[in-house]
Amino acid sequence: MTQVLDKETASHAPVSNLLKGKTGLILGVANKWSIAWAIAQALSTAGMRLVFTYQGERFKKNLDGLVDGMENVLMYPCDVTDEAQIKEMIQSLGGEVDALDCIVHSVAFAKKEELAGEFLNTSKEGYLLAQEISSYSLTAVCREALPLMEKAESASVITLTYLGGEKVVTNYNVMGVAKAALEMSVRYLAEDLGPRNIRVNAISAGPIKTLAASGVSGFSAILDTMKEKAPLRRNVDASDVADTALFLASHLSRGITGEVIHVDAGYHIKGY
Ligand code: 1JT
């Protein structure tokens, strides 16, 4: 039996209520080009109520402008290197929402001088800083948010990674080592949280022009190579990543955990 739907209903109805009644916490919106912002829009369109964290007043202003028009939005300051701030943010959140169904972790940092030249020259301080912000923060946030996620019927944690965490990519250096740790954290967290019906996955995005990428010299060349070599012969944008995040946040991906999904136009399959 085939159900006949008019075009409008067929294309919009299924997604518009997909995440209705759910609440998601988004870490890592810096500005309108942020991957986290594209994900927020996709989740919001599917009916999810969103909570944002920001780091510092500059980014709060950006967020204020962006969320204008979104319903029921909450915003909290949170520097992920400060466990007390994570705890405080979760405690405030617990006073406002019944449960947490989703976390989007889209946070990374490395010193600019360490995303060029030889990995060999990485300082101990720079190494630890990249690990602290880009990798450890996922575990810290999951642990603190666990009581709220356990109140949900199920929950989905999503983080962002890059090919440089599994293969050597020139200049990605210390971030590659941090992403490798992040991807392995996804697997260990998936094992720990699985019995509580909490899934943990990563999206490995192809290169996208964001604030993070803006400081990277030669980024345009990376985009050109990707376009030339990727099976789909194109670059990916934040909306490509956002739609995969929507899938991972939803019941549609209920059987998937501990996975790294590449949203990179197929680039990672190439052997040359
Ligand atoms: C950070 C930065 C994390 C840039 C990032 C990132 N993840 C992906 N990119 C883009 C990128 C960067 C390089 C690259 C390829 C893609 C900037 C600092 C904060 C953390 O090299 C091939 C260097």
Coordinates of C-alpha atoms and ligand atoms in Angstrom, one line a residue:
M1 CA 0.0 0.0 0.0
T2 CA 1.5 3.3 -1.0
Q3 CA 0.4 6.4 0.8
V4 CA 0.0 9.3 -1.5
L5 CA 1.1 12.6 -0.1
D6 CA 1.2 16.0 -1.8
K7 CA 4.7 17.3 -2.5
E8 CA 4.7 19.8 0.3
T9 CA 3.7 17.3 2.9
A10 CA 6.0 14.6 1.6
S11 CA 9.1 16.8 1.8
H12 CA 8.5 18.7 5.0
A13 CA 6.2 16.8 7.3
P14 CA 8.5 13.9 8.3
V15 CA 11.4 16.2 9.4
S16 CA 9.5 19.1 10.9
N17 CA 8.4 17.0 13.9
L18 CA 11.3 14.6 14.1
L19 CA 12.8 16.1 17.2
K20 CA 9.6 17.6 18.7
G21 CA 9.6 17.7 22.5
K22 CA 13.4 17.1 22.7
T23 CA 16.0 19.4 24.1
G24 CA 19.6 19.8 22.8
L25 CA 22.7 21.5 24.2
I26 CA 25.0 23.1 21.6
L27 CA 28.6 23.9 22.4
G28 CA 30.7 25.8 19.9
V29 CA 28.7 28.4 18.0
A30 CA 31.1 31.3 17.4
N31 CA 29.4 33.0 14.5
K32 CA 27.0 32.4 11.6
W33 CA 29.6 30.3 9.7
S34 CA 30.1 27.9 12.6
I35 CA 29.3 24.2 11.9
A36 CA 27.5 24.2 15.3
W37 CA 25.2 27.0 14.1
A38 CA 24.2 25.1 10.9
I39 CA 23.5 22.0 13.1
A40 CA 21.5 24.2 15.5
Q41 CA 19.3 25.4 12.6
A42 CA 18.7 21.9 11.4
L43 CA 17.8 20.6 14.9
S44 CA 15.6 23.6 15.5
T45 CA 13.7 23.2 12.2
A46 CA 13.0 19.6 13.3
G47 CA 11.4 20.9 16.4
M48 CA 14.2 20.6 19.0
R49 CA 14.4 23.1 21.8
L50 CA 18.0 24.5 22.0
V51 CA 20.4 25.5 24.7
F52 CA 23.6 27.2 23.7
T53 CA 26.8 27.8 25.5
Y54 CA 29.2 30.6 24.6
Q55 CA 32.8 31.5 25.6
G56 CA 33.1 35.2 26.4
E57 CA 31.0 38.3 25.8
R58 CA 32.0 38.7 22.1
F59 CA 30.5 35.3 21.2
K60 CA 27.4 36.0 23.4
K61 CA 26.7 39.1 21.2
N62 CA 27.0 36.9 18.1
L63 CA 24.7 34.3 19.5
D64 CA 22.1 37.0 20.6
G65 CA 21.9 38.1 17.0
L66 CA 21.7 34.6 15.6
V67 CA 19.0 33.1 17.9
D68 CA 16.7 36.0 17.5
G69 CA 13.4 34.4 16.4
M70 CA 14.2 30.9 17.8
E71 CA 11.6 29.9 20.4
N72 CA 12.5 29.1 24.0
V73 CA 16.2 29.4 23.6
L74 CA 18.5 29.3 26.7
M75 CA 22.1 30.6 26.7
Y76 CA 24.9 30.0 29.3
P77 CA 28.5 31.0 29.4
C78 CA 30.9 28.0 29.5
D79 CA 34.6 27.8 29.1
V80 CA 35.2 24.1 28.8
T81 CA 38.6 24.3 30.4
D82 CA 36.9 25.2 33.6
E83 CA 35.1 22.2 35.1
A84 CA 33.3 24.5 37.6
Q85 CA 31.8 26.4 34.7
I86 CA 30.6 23.1 33.1
K87 CA 29.0 22.1 36.4
E88 CA 27.4 25.4 36.9
M89 CA 26.0 25.5 33.4
I90 CA 24.5 22.0 33.8
Q91 CA 23.0 22.9 37.2
S92 CA 21.3 26.0 35.8
L93 CA 20.1 24.0 32.8
G94 CA 18.7 21.3 35.2
G95 CA 16.5 24.0 36.7
E96 CA 15.0 24.9 33.3
V97 CA 14.6 21.6 31.5
D98 CA 13.2 18.2 32.4
A99 CA 15.8 16.2 30.5
L100 CA 18.6 16.5 27.9
D101 CA 18.2 14.5 24.7
C102 CA 21.2 15.7 22.7
I103 CA 24.6 17.3 23.1
V104 CA 26.4 18.8 20.1
H105 CA 30.1 19.3 20.9
S106 CA 31.7 21.4 18.2
V107 CA 34.7 22.9 20.1
A108 CA 38.4 22.8 19.2
F109 CA 41.4 24.9 19.7
A110 CA 45.1 24.9 18.9
K111 CA 47.7 27.7 18.7
K112 CA 48.0 29.0 15.2
E113 CA 51.8 28.6 15.1
E114 CA 51.3 24.8 15.8
L115 CA 49.0 24.4 12.7
A116 CA 52.0 25.0 10.4
G117 CA 55.4 23.6 10.0
E118 CA 56.5 20.3 11.7
F119 CA 54.5 18.5 14.3
L120 CA 57.9 17.7 15.8
N121 CA 58.0 21.3 17.2
T122 CA 54.8 21.1 19.1
S123 CA 55.3 22.6 22.6
K124 CA 54.1 20.6 25.7
E125 CA 51.8 23.6 26.6
G126 CA 50.3 23.7 23.1
Y127 CA 49.8 19.9 23.0
L128 CA 48.1 19.9 26.3
L129 CA 45.9 22.9 25.5
A130 CA 44.7 21.3 22.2
Q131 CA 43.9 18.1 24.1
E132 CA 42.2 19.9 26.9
I133 CA 39.8 22.0 24.8
S134 CA 39.4 19.7 21.7
S135 CA 39.3 16.3 23.3
Y136 CA 39.0 16.1 27.1
S137 CA 36.1 18.6 27.1
L138 CA 33.8 16.0 25.5
T139 CA 34.3 13.5 28.4
A140 CA 33.9 16.3 31.0
V141 CA 30.7 17.5 29.4
C142 CA 29.2 14.0 29.1
R143 CA 30.0 13.2 32.7
E144 CA 28.5 16.4 34.1
A145 CA 25.4 16.2 31.8
L146 CA 24.8 12.5 32.5
P147 CA 22.2 12.9 35.2
L148 CA 20.2 15.2 32.8
M149 CA 20.6 12.8 29.9
E150 CA 19.5 9.9 32.0
K151 CA 16.2 11.6 32.5
A152 CA 15.6 11.4 28.8
E153 CA 14.3 8.1 27.2
S154 CA 17.4 8.1 25.1
A155 CA 20.1 10.6 24.2
S156 CA 22.5 11.3 21.4
V157 CA 25.9 13.0 21.8
I158 CA 27.5 14.3 18.6
T159 CA 31.1 15.7 18.2
L160 CA 33.0 17.0 15.2
T161 CA 36.3 15.6 13.9
Y162 CA 38.5 15.8 10.8
L163 CA 40.4 13.3 8.6
G164 CA 43.7 14.7 10.2
G165 CA 42.8 12.6 13.3
E166 CA 43.2 9.3 11.4
K167 CA 45.7 10.1 8.6
V168 CA 48.6 12.5 8.5
V169 CA 47.4 15.7 6.9
T170 CA 50.1 18.4 6.4
N171 CA 49.8 21.2 8.9
Y172 CA 47.0 19.7 10.9
N173 CA 49.6 18.5 13.4
V174 CA 48.7 18.9 17.0
M175 CA 45.0 19.1 16.2
G176 CA 45.3 15.7 14.4
V177 CA 46.6 14.1 17.6
A178 CA 43.8 15.8 19.6
K179 CA 41.1 14.5 17.1
A180 CA 42.6 11.0 17.3
A181 CA 42.1 11.2 21.1
L182 CA 38.6 12.6 20.5
E183 CA 37.6 9.8 18.2
M184 CA 38.8 7.2 20.6
S185 CA 37.0 9.0 23.4
V186 CA 33.8 8.6 21.4
R187 CA 34.3 4.8 21.4
Y188 CA 35.0 4.6 25.1
L189 CA 32.1 6.9 26.0
A190 CA 29.8 4.9 23.7
E191 CA 30.7 1.8 25.7
D192 CA 30.2 3.5 29.0
L193 CA 26.9 5.3 28.1
G194 CA 25.3 2.6 25.9
P195 CA 23.7 0.7 28.8
R196 CA 22.0 4.0 29.7
N197 CA 20.6 4.3 26.1
I198 CA 22.9 7.2 25.3
R199 CA 24.7 7.1 22.0
V200 CA 27.9 8.8 21.2
N201 CA 29.1 9.5 17.6
A202 CA 31.4 11.8 15.7
I203 CA 31.0 13.4 12.3
S204 CA 34.2 13.7 10.3
A205 CA 33.6 16.8 8.2
G206 CA 35.5 17.7 5.1
P207 CA 37.2 21.1 5.1
I208 CA 34.7 24.0 5.5
K209 CA 35.5 27.7 5.6
T210 CA 34.7 28.7 9.2
L211 CA 36.4 31.0 11.8
A212 CA 38.6 28.1 12.8
A213 CA 39.7 27.6 9.2
S214 CA 40.3 31.3 8.6
G215 CA 43.6 31.3 10.4
V216 CA 44.9 28.4 8.4
S217 CA 47.3 29.4 5.6
G218 CA 46.8 27.3 2.4
F219 CA 43.2 26.4 3.3
S220 CA 42.0 27.4 -0.2
A221 CA 44.4 24.8 -1.6
I222 CA 42.9 22.2 0.7
L223 CA 39.4 23.0 -0.6
D224 CA 40.6 22.8 -4.2
T225 CA 42.3 19.4 -3.7
M226 CA 39.1 18.1 -2.0
K227 CA 36.9 19.2 -4.9
E228 CA 39.2 17.6 -7.5
K229 CA 39.7 14.3 -5.7
A230 CA 36.5 13.6 -3.7
P231 CA 34.1 11.1 -5.4
L232 CA 31.3 13.7 -5.4
R233 CA 33.8 16.2 -7.0
R234 CA 32.6 19.0 -4.7
N235 CA 33.3 20.5 -1.3
V236 CA 30.9 20.0 1.6
D237 CA 29.3 22.8 3.5
A238 CA 28.0 23.2 7.0
S239 CA 24.4 22.2 5.9
D240 CA 25.7 18.8 4.6
V241 CA 27.2 18.2 8.1
A242 CA 24.0 19.6 9.8
D243 CA 21.7 17.1 8.1
T244 CA 23.9 14.2 9.2
A245 CA 23.8 15.7 12.7
L246 CA 20.0 15.8 12.5
F247 CA 20.0 12.1 11.6
L248 CA 22.3 11.3 14.5
A249 CA 20.2 13.3 16.9
S250 CA 17.0 11.5 15.9
H251 CA 15.5 8.0 16.4
L252 CA 16.5 7.2 12.7
S253 CA 20.0 6.5 13.9
R254 CA 19.0 4.5 17.0
G255 CA 21.2 1.6 16.2
I256 CA 24.4 3.6 15.7
T257 CA 26.9 4.4 18.4
G258 CA 30.7 4.7 18.7
E259 CA 30.7 5.6 15.0
V260 CA 32.7 8.2 13.0
I261 CA 30.6 9.2 10.0
H262 CA 32.5 10.9 7.2
V263 CA 30.6 13.8 5.6
D264 CA 33.4 14.7 3.2
A265 CA 32.0 14.0 -0.3
G266 CA 33.8 10.6 0.0
Y267 CA 37.3 12.1 0.1
H268 CA 38.5 9.7 2.8
I269 CA 38.1 6.6 0.7
K270 CA 40.7 7.7 -1.9
G271 CA 44.1 6.0 -1.8
Y272 CA 46.0 8.7 -3.6
Ligands
1JT1 C1 40.9 24.0 14.7 C2 41.3 24.9 13.6 C3 40.2 22.8 14.4 C4 41.0 24.5 12.3 C5 40.4 23.3 12.1 C6 40.0 22.5 13.1 N1 39.4 21.4 12.5 C7 39.4 21.6 11.2 N2 40.0 22.7 10.9 C8 40.3 23.2 9.6 C9 41.6 22.7 9.1 C10 42.8 23.2 9.6 C11 44.0 22.7 9.1 C12 44.0 21.8 8.1 C13 42.8 21.4 7.6 C14 41.6 21.8 8.1 C15 41.9 26.2 13.9 C16 42.3 26.4 15.4 C17 41.3 25.8 16.3 C18 41.1 24.4 16.1 O1 45.2 21.4 7.6 C19 45.3 20.6 6.6 C20 45.3 23.2 9.6

